[in-house]
XYZ file of C-alpha atoms in Angstrom:
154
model
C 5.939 1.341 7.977
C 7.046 0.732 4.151
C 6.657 -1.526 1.734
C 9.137 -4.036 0.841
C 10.293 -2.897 -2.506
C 11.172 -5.696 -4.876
C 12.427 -6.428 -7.771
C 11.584 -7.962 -10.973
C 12.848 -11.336 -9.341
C 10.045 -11.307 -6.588
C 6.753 -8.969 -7.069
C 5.042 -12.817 -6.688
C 5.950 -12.717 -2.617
C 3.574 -10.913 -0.416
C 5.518 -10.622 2.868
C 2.834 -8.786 5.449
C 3.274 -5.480 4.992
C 4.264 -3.786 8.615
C 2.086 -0.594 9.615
C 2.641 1.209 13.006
C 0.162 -0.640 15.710
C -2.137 2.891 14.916
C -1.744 2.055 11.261
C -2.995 -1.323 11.335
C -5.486 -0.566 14.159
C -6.845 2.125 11.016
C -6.808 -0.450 8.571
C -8.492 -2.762 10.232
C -11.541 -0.697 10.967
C -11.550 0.728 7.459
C -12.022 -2.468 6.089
C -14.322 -3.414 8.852
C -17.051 -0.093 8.933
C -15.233 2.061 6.161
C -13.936 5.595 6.660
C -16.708 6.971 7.338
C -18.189 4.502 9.975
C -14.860 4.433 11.766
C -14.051 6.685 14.623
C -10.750 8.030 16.275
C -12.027 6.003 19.418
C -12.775 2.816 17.348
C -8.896 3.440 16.284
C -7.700 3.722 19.567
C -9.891 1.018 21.036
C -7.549 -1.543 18.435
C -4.546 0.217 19.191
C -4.855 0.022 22.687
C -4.435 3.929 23.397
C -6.555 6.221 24.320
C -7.599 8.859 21.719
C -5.021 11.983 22.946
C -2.247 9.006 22.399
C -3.661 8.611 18.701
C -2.733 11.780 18.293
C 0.787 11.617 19.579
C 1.359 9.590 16.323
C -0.836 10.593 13.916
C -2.679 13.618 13.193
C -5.482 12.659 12.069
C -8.189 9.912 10.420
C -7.030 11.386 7.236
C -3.586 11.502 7.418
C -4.117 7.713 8.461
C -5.736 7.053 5.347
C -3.517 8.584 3.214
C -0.514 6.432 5.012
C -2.757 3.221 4.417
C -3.548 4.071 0.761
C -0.502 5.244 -0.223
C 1.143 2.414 1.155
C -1.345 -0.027 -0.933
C -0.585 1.679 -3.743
C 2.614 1.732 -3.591
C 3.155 -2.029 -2.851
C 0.626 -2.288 -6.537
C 2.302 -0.280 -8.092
C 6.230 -1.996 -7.825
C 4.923 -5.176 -8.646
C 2.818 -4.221 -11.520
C 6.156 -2.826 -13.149
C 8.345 -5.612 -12.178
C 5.758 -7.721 -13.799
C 5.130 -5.284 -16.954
C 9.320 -5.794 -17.330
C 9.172 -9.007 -16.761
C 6.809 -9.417 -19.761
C 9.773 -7.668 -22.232
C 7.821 -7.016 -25.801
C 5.434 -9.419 -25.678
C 2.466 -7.753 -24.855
C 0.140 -10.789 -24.650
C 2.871 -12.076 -21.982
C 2.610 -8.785 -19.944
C -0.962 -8.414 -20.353
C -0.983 -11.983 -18.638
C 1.578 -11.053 -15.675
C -0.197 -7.458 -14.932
C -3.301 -9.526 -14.555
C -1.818 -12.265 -12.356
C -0.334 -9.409 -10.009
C -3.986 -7.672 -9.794
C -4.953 -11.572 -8.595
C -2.104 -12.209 -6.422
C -2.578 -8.744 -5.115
C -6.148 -8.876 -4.215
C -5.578 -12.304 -2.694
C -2.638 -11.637 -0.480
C -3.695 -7.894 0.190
C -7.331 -8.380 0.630
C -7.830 -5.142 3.362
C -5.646 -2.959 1.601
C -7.187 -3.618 -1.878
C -10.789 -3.406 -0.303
C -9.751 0.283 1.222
C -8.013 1.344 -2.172
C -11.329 0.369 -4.238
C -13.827 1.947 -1.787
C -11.787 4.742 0.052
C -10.000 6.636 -2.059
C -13.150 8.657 -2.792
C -12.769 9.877 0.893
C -9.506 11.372 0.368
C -9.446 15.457 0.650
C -6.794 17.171 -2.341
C -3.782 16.775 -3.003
C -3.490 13.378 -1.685
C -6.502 11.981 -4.075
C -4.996 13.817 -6.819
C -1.103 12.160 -6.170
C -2.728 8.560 -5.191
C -5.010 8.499 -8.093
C -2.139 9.146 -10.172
C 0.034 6.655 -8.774
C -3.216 4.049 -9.119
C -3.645 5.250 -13.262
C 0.112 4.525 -13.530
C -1.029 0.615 -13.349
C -4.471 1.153 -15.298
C -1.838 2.219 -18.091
C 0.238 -0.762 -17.965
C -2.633 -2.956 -18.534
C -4.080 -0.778 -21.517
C -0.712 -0.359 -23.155
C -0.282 -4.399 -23.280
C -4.136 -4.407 -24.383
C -3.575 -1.652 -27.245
C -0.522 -3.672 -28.756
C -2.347 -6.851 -28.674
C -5.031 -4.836 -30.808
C -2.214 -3.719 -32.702
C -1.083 -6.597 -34.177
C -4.185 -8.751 -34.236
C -5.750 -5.559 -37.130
């Protein structure tokens, strides 16, 4: 499982992203009942093991969550910086690509953006403390493009 890191060149093409079958079985029913309303036999119902078998791979919901969300940030996060560099010094240009990857993100990546708005809350420390962080990283880009626009238009 891993995102395809890009480049500058190509944070535009949304190739699926490729989970472990327990990974995308976890996905799915995140974005179908949430976190909360998803069980470890819901999980291994879509995987197609039974629930000792989900724990062969995975240790738990949790840890499944954190893979999912980390991943989705992750995939954000490389494109939002190829597309802040691709915007050089103009910050009206970058503010423009940052918000065309948010679209192109949330259109391509419609699970994974729904469980990184409304599921992060359910992560336990450290890993809601490191994601969040990661997630801010790109809330940054967009208000340091916004602040220079300000800027220059006072």
């Amino acid at each position: 499982m891993s995102a395809v890191v890009g480049t500058a060149s190509n944070w535009r093409e949304f190739s699926p992203l490729v989970f472990d079958g327990v990974l995308q079985a976890a996905a799915d029913a995140f974005v179908a009942v949430g976190y909360h309303g998803t069980t470890m036999r819901e999980i291994a119902r879509r995987a197609a093991l039974s629930v000792p078998g989900l724990y062969h791979h995975h240790p738990s919901k949790q840890a499944m969550l954190v893979a999912v969300l980390k991943e989705s940030v992750e995939d954000l996060r490389w494109r939002a910086l190829a597309a802040d560099e691709e915007g050089g010094e103009d910050p009206v240009l970058r503010l423009e690509l940052l918000v065309s990857c948010l679209v192109l993100f949330h259109c391509h990546r419609k699970g994974l953006a729904l469980i990184a708005v409304s599921e992060l809350r359910n992560l336990e420390q450290p890993n809601r403390r490191r994601l969040t962080a990661r997630r801010t990283e790109v809330q940054r880009l967009l208000d340091a493009a916004v602040l220079e626009i300000g800027r220059a238009h006072v």
